[in-house]
């Protein structure tokens, strides 16, 4: 079992696809005390926890004792790791000198004009200088910590990915990429439900995503709604006050906490995740929309293909100097959810009508998005044109 701990309650940036930039922060905003952390690690060691990572929503390098936290984990014989936007240099060396198992740098562009859209308040040139400093520290002291660079893919930053890969690998860092998704879960569900709390800024962010939670993506994800949720079952998430939270996708840590980690056995905390009414209700909403799949596997299978199709359409339209309608990307020649004729589709497709009637599919539209549009099925309605 892995444990993720926010050792502080704040971040130095306001990224628009992250709750620290798109949601009101009603959580605890203090720094965890080292003594409490030592108790958490000691208890975790006896309860089968094998890895403790010092991040979830916030920036761990804000904590002045970050190095000591890593040392406590290592001394307990567990794997350790941090993830940072690396705009702060103050505690960077402390963290690296403690030799975590990995030191991850999260970024979203090579040039500032692009980077500042996804990492609001950050400066990519500062990040690059700090990356160079990390390399020099590693070389000088012969440190073994693996430095990972994780590049968040948006529709409009793919061209800069190769530049950041080259820069990172020249420094001896490991480079990986993944499609940025809209978080937290509360925000994603609000978008799906067309809740008025979704802001104009949120919709602007959705235009940049290769995997926005629009109706077509939800229908794809819902196909896998019975997929086991490892986020709830295999991860322990602790806030800076020592509370155990339902899962890593939840931002309202006060409402969705199931108890202080130090006050009860892990078995009881896990039981509460599955029995506490507000947690059960949230998990049901999430699973019914397939959003646990969206959170766990955005870079695999049908979701990856969905993202690739949107990126190809975006690049094609952009190269022609044409306007890009984000909601239609990857859906050329497809009937939109608003124009889909459910009754007609079911009437003309007996196998689909039977699958819906027996609960194998949620709707004719779900079949259309997953299969019918590719099979040329009749009855969908009026085609859109991208």
Coordinates of C-alpha atoms in Angstrom, one line a residue:
X1 CA 0.0 0.0 0.0
X2 CA 1.2 3.5 -0.8
X3 CA 0.7 6.6 1.2
X4 CA 0.5 10.2 -0.1
X5 CA 0.8 13.0 2.3
X6 CA 0.4 16.8 1.8
X7 CA 2.9 18.0 4.4
X8 CA 1.8 21.6 3.8
X9 CA -1.6 23.0 2.9
X10 CA -0.6 25.5 0.3
X11 CA 1.0 25.9 -3.1
X12 CA 3.1 28.7 -4.7
X13 CA 1.2 28.4 -8.0
X14 CA -2.4 28.5 -9.2
X15 CA -2.7 25.9 -12.0
X16 CA -6.1 26.0 -13.6
X17 CA -6.5 22.3 -14.1
X18 CA -5.7 21.8 -10.4
X19 CA -7.9 22.7 -7.4
X20 CA -5.2 25.0 -6.0
X21 CA -6.0 27.2 -9.0
X22 CA -9.6 26.4 -9.8
X23 CA -11.3 25.8 -6.4
X24 CA -11.7 27.7 -3.1
X25 CA -9.2 26.2 -0.6
X26 CA -11.1 25.5 2.6
X27 CA -8.6 22.9 3.8
X28 CA -6.0 23.3 6.5
X29 CA -3.3 25.6 5.4
X30 CA -0.6 24.9 8.0
X31 CA 2.6 22.8 7.8
X32 CA 2.7 19.4 9.3
X33 CA 4.9 19.1 12.4
X34 CA 7.8 16.7 12.2
X35 CA 6.8 14.9 15.4
X36 CA 3.4 14.0 14.0
X37 CA 5.0 12.8 10.8
X38 CA 7.4 10.5 12.7
X39 CA 4.4 8.9 14.5
X40 CA 2.6 8.5 11.2
X41 CA 5.6 6.8 9.6
X42 CA 6.1 4.5 12.6
X43 CA 2.4 3.4 12.5
X44 CA 2.4 3.0 8.7
X45 CA 5.4 0.7 8.9
X46 CA 3.5 -1.7 11.1
X47 CA 0.4 -1.6 8.8
X48 CA 1.9 -2.7 5.5
X49 CA 2.7 0.7 4.0
X50 CA 5.7 0.3 1.7
X51 CA 6.0 3.8 0.2
X52 CA 5.3 7.3 1.4
X53 CA 5.2 10.2 -1.2
X54 CA 5.2 13.8 0.0
X55 CA 2.6 15.3 -2.3
X56 CA -0.9 15.3 -3.5
X57 CA -2.3 18.8 -4.1
X58 CA 0.3 21.0 -2.6
X59 CA 4.0 22.0 -3.1
X60 CA 6.3 20.0 -0.7
X61 CA 9.3 22.3 -1.2
X62 CA 7.4 25.0 0.7
X63 CA 8.1 23.0 3.9
X64 CA 11.4 24.1 5.5
X65 CA 12.1 20.7 6.9
X66 CA 11.4 18.7 3.7
X67 CA 14.8 17.0 4.0
X68 CA 14.1 15.7 7.5
X69 CA 10.8 14.3 6.4
X70 CA 12.5 12.3 3.6
X71 CA 15.1 11.1 6.0
X72 CA 12.4 9.7 8.4
X73 CA 10.9 7.7 5.5
X74 CA 14.2 6.3 4.4
X75 CA 15.2 5.4 7.9
X76 CA 12.0 3.4 8.2
X77 CA 13.0 1.3 5.2
X78 CA 10.2 2.7 3.0
X79 CA 10.4 4.1 -0.5
X80 CA 10.1 7.9 -0.6
X81 CA 9.4 10.5 -3.3
X82 CA 8.5 14.1 -3.9
X83 CA 6.8 16.0 -6.8
X84 CA 7.3 19.7 -7.3
X85 CA 6.8 22.5 -9.8
X86 CA 10.4 23.5 -9.0
X87 CA 9.8 27.2 -9.0
X88 CA 11.2 27.3 -5.5
X89 CA 15.0 26.9 -5.0
X90 CA 15.1 27.5 -1.2
X91 CA 14.5 24.0 0.0
X92 CA 15.4 22.2 -3.2
X93 CA 18.9 21.1 -2.1
X94 CA 17.7 20.0 1.3
X95 CA 15.2 17.6 -0.4
X96 CA 17.8 16.2 -2.8
X97 CA 20.5 15.8 -0.2
X98 CA 18.1 13.6 1.8
X99 CA 18.1 11.2 -1.2
X100 CA 14.4 10.4 -1.9
X101 CA 13.7 7.5 -4.1
X102 CA 12.6 9.9 -6.8
X103 CA 12.4 13.7 -7.3
X104 CA 9.7 14.6 -9.8
X105 CA 9.5 17.9 -11.7
X106 CA 6.0 18.7 -13.0
X107 CA 5.8 21.2 -16.0
X108 CA 3.8 22.0 -19.1
X109 CA 6.0 23.8 -21.7
X110 CA 9.4 24.8 -22.8
X111 CA 8.7 28.5 -23.4
X112 CA 7.1 30.8 -20.9
X113 CA 4.3 31.9 -23.2
X114 CA 3.0 28.3 -23.1
X115 CA 4.1 27.3 -19.6
X116 CA 2.3 30.1 -17.9
X117 CA -1.1 28.9 -19.2
X118 CA -0.8 25.6 -17.4
X119 CA 1.4 26.7 -14.4
X120 CA -0.1 30.1 -13.5
X121 CA 2.3 32.1 -11.5
X122 CA 5.4 30.1 -12.5
X123 CA 8.4 30.9 -14.6
X124 CA 9.8 28.1 -16.8
X125 CA 13.2 29.9 -17.0
X126 CA 13.5 29.7 -13.2
X127 CA 12.5 26.0 -13.4
X128 CA 15.2 25.4 -16.1
X129 CA 17.9 27.1 -13.9
X130 CA 16.8 25.0 -10.9
X131 CA 17.0 21.8 -13.1
X132 CA 20.5 22.7 -14.0
X133 CA 21.3 23.3 -10.3
X134 CA 19.8 19.9 -9.4
X135 CA 22.1 18.2 -12.0
X136 CA 25.2 20.0 -10.6
X137 CA 24.3 18.9 -7.1
X138 CA 23.8 15.3 -8.1
X139 CA 27.1 15.3 -10.1
X140 CA 29.1 17.0 -7.4
X141 CA 27.9 14.7 -4.6
X142 CA 27.4 11.5 -6.5
X143 CA 23.7 11.2 -5.4
X144 CA 21.7 8.3 -6.7
X145 CA 18.2 9.8 -6.6
X146 CA 16.3 9.5 -9.9
X147 CA 15.1 12.8 -11.2
X148 CA 11.9 12.5 -13.2
X149 CA 10.5 15.3 -15.5
X150 CA 6.8 14.9 -16.1
X151 CA 5.4 16.8 -19.0
X152 CA 1.7 17.6 -18.8
X153 CA 0.3 17.4 -22.4
X154 CA -2.2 20.0 -23.5
X155 CA -3.5 20.5 -27.1
X156 CA -1.3 23.5 -27.6
X157 CA 2.0 22.4 -26.0
X158 CA 2.9 19.2 -28.0
X159 CA 5.4 21.0 -30.2
X160 CA 7.5 22.0 -27.2
X161 CA 7.6 18.5 -25.7
X162 CA 10.6 17.4 -27.8
X163 CA 12.5 20.5 -26.7
X164 CA 11.9 19.8 -23.0
X165 CA 12.7 16.1 -23.5
X166 CA 16.1 17.0 -25.0
X167 CA 16.8 19.5 -22.3
X168 CA 15.9 17.1 -19.5
X169 CA 17.8 14.1 -21.0
X170 CA 20.9 16.1 -21.5
X171 CA 20.9 16.7 -17.7
X172 CA 20.5 12.9 -17.1
X173 CA 16.9 13.2 -16.1
X174 CA 14.2 10.6 -16.9
X175 CA 11.5 12.2 -19.1
X176 CA 7.8 11.1 -19.2
X177 CA 4.6 12.6 -20.5
X178 CA 0.9 12.3 -19.8
X179 CA -2.4 14.0 -20.7
X180 CA -3.5 16.7 -18.3
X181 CA -7.0 16.1 -16.9
X182 CA -9.4 18.4 -15.0
X183 CA -9.2 18.0 -11.3
X184 CA -10.4 17.8 -8.6
X185 CA -13.2 15.2 -8.8
X186 CA -15.7 17.7 -7.5
X187 CA -14.9 20.1 -10.4
X188 CA -15.1 17.3 -12.9
X189 CA -18.5 16.2 -11.8
X190 CA -19.7 19.8 -11.8
X191 CA -18.7 20.1 -15.4
X192 CA -20.4 16.8 -16.3
X193 CA -23.6 17.9 -14.5
X194 CA -23.4 21.4 -16.1
X195 CA -23.4 22.9 -12.7
X196 CA -23.5 26.8 -12.6
X197 CA -20.5 26.7 -10.2
X198 CA -18.3 26.0 -13.3
X199 CA -16.6 29.3 -14.2
X200 CA -15.6 30.9 -17.5
X201 CA -12.0 30.3 -16.5
X202 CA -12.8 26.5 -16.2
X203 CA -14.3 26.4 -19.7
X204 CA -11.2 28.2 -21.1
X205 CA -9.1 25.4 -19.5
X206 CA -11.3 22.7 -21.0
X207 CA -10.5 24.1 -24.4
X208 CA -6.8 23.3 -23.9
X209 CA -7.3 19.7 -22.6
X210 CA -7.0 16.6 -24.8
X211 CA -9.3 14.9 -22.3
X212 CA -12.0 17.3 -21.3
X213 CA -14.9 15.5 -19.5
X214 CA -17.4 16.2 -22.2
X215 CA -20.3 13.9 -23.0
X216 CA -18.4 11.8 -25.5
X217 CA -15.6 11.1 -23.1
X218 CA -18.0 10.3 -20.3
X219 CA -19.7 7.7 -22.4
X220 CA -16.4 6.1 -23.2
X221 CA -15.4 6.1 -19.5
X222 CA -18.8 4.8 -18.4
X223 CA -18.2 1.6 -20.4
X224 CA -15.7 0.7 -17.7
X225 CA -17.7 1.8 -14.6
X226 CA -17.3 -1.6 -12.9
X227 CA -13.5 -1.2 -13.0
X228 CA -12.1 -1.5 -9.4
X229 CA -11.0 1.8 -8.0
X230 CA -7.4 1.5 -6.8
X231 CA -7.4 5.1 -5.8
X232 CA -9.7 4.4 -2.9
X233 CA -8.7 0.8 -2.2
X234 CA -4.9 0.9 -2.5
X235 CA -3.8 4.4 -1.6
X236 CA -3.9 6.2 1.8
X237 CA -4.1 10.0 1.5
X238 CA -3.3 12.1 4.5
X239 CA -3.7 15.9 4.7
X240 CA -1.3 18.2 6.6
X241 CA -3.5 17.9 9.7
X242 CA -3.1 14.1 9.8
X243 CA -6.6 13.3 8.5
X244 CA -7.2 10.3 6.2
X245 CA -9.1 11.5 3.1
X246 CA -11.4 9.4 0.9
X247 CA -9.0 9.5 -2.1
X248 CA -6.4 11.5 -3.9
X249 CA -8.9 13.1 -6.4
X250 CA -11.0 14.8 -3.6
X251 CA -10.1 18.3 -2.7
X252 CA -12.6 19.0 0.1
X253 CA -10.5 17.2 2.7
X254 CA -12.6 18.4 5.7
X255 CA -15.8 17.0 4.3
X256 CA -14.4 13.8 3.0
X257 CA -12.0 12.8 5.8
X258 CA -12.7 9.5 7.5
X259 CA -10.6 10.0 10.7
X260 CA -7.2 10.9 11.9
X261 CA -4.7 8.4 10.8
X262 CA -3.1 8.1 14.3
X263 CA -6.4 7.5 16.1
X264 CA -7.5 4.2 14.5
X265 CA -6.2 1.1 12.7
X266 CA -5.9 1.4 8.9
X267 CA -8.5 -1.4 8.5
X268 CA -11.1 0.9 10.2
X269 CA -10.1 3.9 8.1
X270 CA -10.5 1.8 4.9
X271 CA -13.8 0.4 6.1
X272 CA -15.1 4.0 6.7
X273 CA -14.2 4.9 3.1
X274 CA -16.7 2.2 2.0
X275 CA -19.4 2.8 4.6
X276 CA -19.5 6.5 5.5
X277 CA -22.5 7.9 3.7
X278 CA -21.0 11.0 2.1
X279 CA -18.0 8.9 0.9
X280 CA -20.3 6.2 -0.5
X281 CA -22.4 8.8 -2.3
X282 CA -19.4 10.5 -3.8
X283 CA -17.9 7.1 -4.9
X284 CA -21.2 6.2 -6.5
X285 CA -21.4 9.4 -8.5
X286 CA -17.8 9.0 -9.6
X287 CA -18.1 5.4 -10.6
X288 CA -21.4 5.9 -12.4
X289 CA -19.7 8.5 -14.6
X290 CA -16.6 6.4 -15.0
X291 CA -14.5 9.2 -13.5
X292 CA -12.4 6.8 -11.5
X293 CA -11.2 5.4 -14.9
X294 CA -10.6 8.9 -16.1
X295 CA -8.4 9.6 -13.1
X296 CA -6.6 6.3 -13.1
X297 CA -6.0 5.6 -16.8
X298 CA -5.9 8.9 -18.9
X299 CA -2.8 7.7 -20.8
X300 CA -4.0 4.2 -21.7
X301 CA -6.5 2.4 -23.9
X302 CA -9.6 4.1 -25.2
X303 CA -8.9 7.3 -23.3
X304 CA -5.5 7.6 -24.9
X305 CA -7.0 7.0 -28.4
X306 CA -9.6 9.7 -27.6
X307 CA -6.8 12.2 -26.7
X308 CA -4.8 11.3 -29.8
X309 CA -7.7 11.9 -32.1
X310 CA -8.4 15.3 -30.5
X311 CA -4.7 16.3 -30.8
X312 CA -4.6 15.3 -34.5
X313 CA -7.7 17.3 -35.3
X314 CA -6.3 20.3 -33.3
X315 CA -3.0 20.2 -35.2
X316 CA -4.8 19.8 -38.6
X317 CA -7.2 22.7 -38.0
X318 CA -4.4 24.9 -36.5
X319 CA -2.1 24.3 -39.5
X320 CA -4.9 25.4 -41.8
X321 CA -5.5 28.6 -39.8
X322 CA -9.0 27.5 -39.0
X323 CA -11.0 28.2 -35.8
X324 CA -10.9 25.3 -33.3
X325 CA -14.1 24.2 -31.6
X326 CA -12.8 22.3 -28.6
X327 CA -16.0 20.3 -28.1
X328 CA -15.9 18.9 -31.7
X329 CA -12.2 17.9 -31.7
X330 CA -11.8 14.2 -32.5
X331 CA -15.4 13.9 -33.5
X332 CA -15.4 14.7 -37.2
X333 CA -18.6 13.4 -38.9
X334 CA -20.0 12.4 -35.5
X335 CA -23.5 13.3 -34.3
X336 CA -23.3 15.4 -31.1
X337 CA -25.0 14.4 -27.9
X338 CA -27.5 17.2 -28.3
X339 CA -28.4 16.1 -31.9
X340 CA -28.4 12.4 -31.2
X341 CA -31.8 10.6 -31.9
X342 CA -31.9 8.0 -29.1
X343 CA -35.3 6.6 -30.1
X344 CA -34.5 6.2 -33.8
X345 CA -31.1 4.7 -33.1
X346 CA -32.6 2.0 -30.8
X347 CA -35.5 1.4 -33.3
X348 CA -33.0 0.7 -36.2
X349 CA -30.5 -1.3 -34.2
X350 CA -32.1 -4.3 -32.5
X351 CA -28.8 -5.5 -30.9
X352 CA -28.3 -2.1 -29.2
X353 CA -31.9 -2.0 -28.0
X354 CA -31.4 -5.4 -26.4
X355 CA -28.1 -4.4 -24.8
X356 CA -29.7 -1.3 -23.3
X357 CA -32.7 -3.2 -22.1
X358 CA -30.6 -5.8 -20.4
X359 CA -28.2 -3.3 -18.8
X360 CA -25.2 -4.1 -20.9
X361 CA -25.1 -0.5 -22.1
X362 CA -26.5 2.6 -20.5
X363 CA -27.9 4.1 -23.7
X364 CA -27.9 4.0 -27.5
X365 CA -25.7 7.0 -27.4
X366 CA -23.1 5.2 -25.4
X367 CA -23.0 2.4 -28.1
X368 CA -22.8 5.0 -30.8
X369 CA -19.8 6.8 -29.3
X370 CA -18.0 3.5 -28.6
X371 CA -18.9 1.5 -31.7
X372 CA -21.7 2.7 -33.8
X373 CA -20.1 5.8 -35.4
X374 CA -17.1 3.6 -36.5
X375 CA -19.5 0.9 -37.8
X376 CA -21.6 3.3 -39.8
X377 CA -24.8 2.4 -37.8
X378 CA -28.0 4.1 -39.0
X379 CA -30.4 6.3 -37.0
X380 CA -28.0 8.5 -35.1
X381 CA -29.3 11.8 -36.4
X382 CA -27.8 14.8 -38.1
X383 CA -24.0 14.7 -38.5
X384 CA -21.8 17.6 -37.3
X385 CA -19.0 18.9 -39.4
X386 CA -15.6 19.8 -38.0

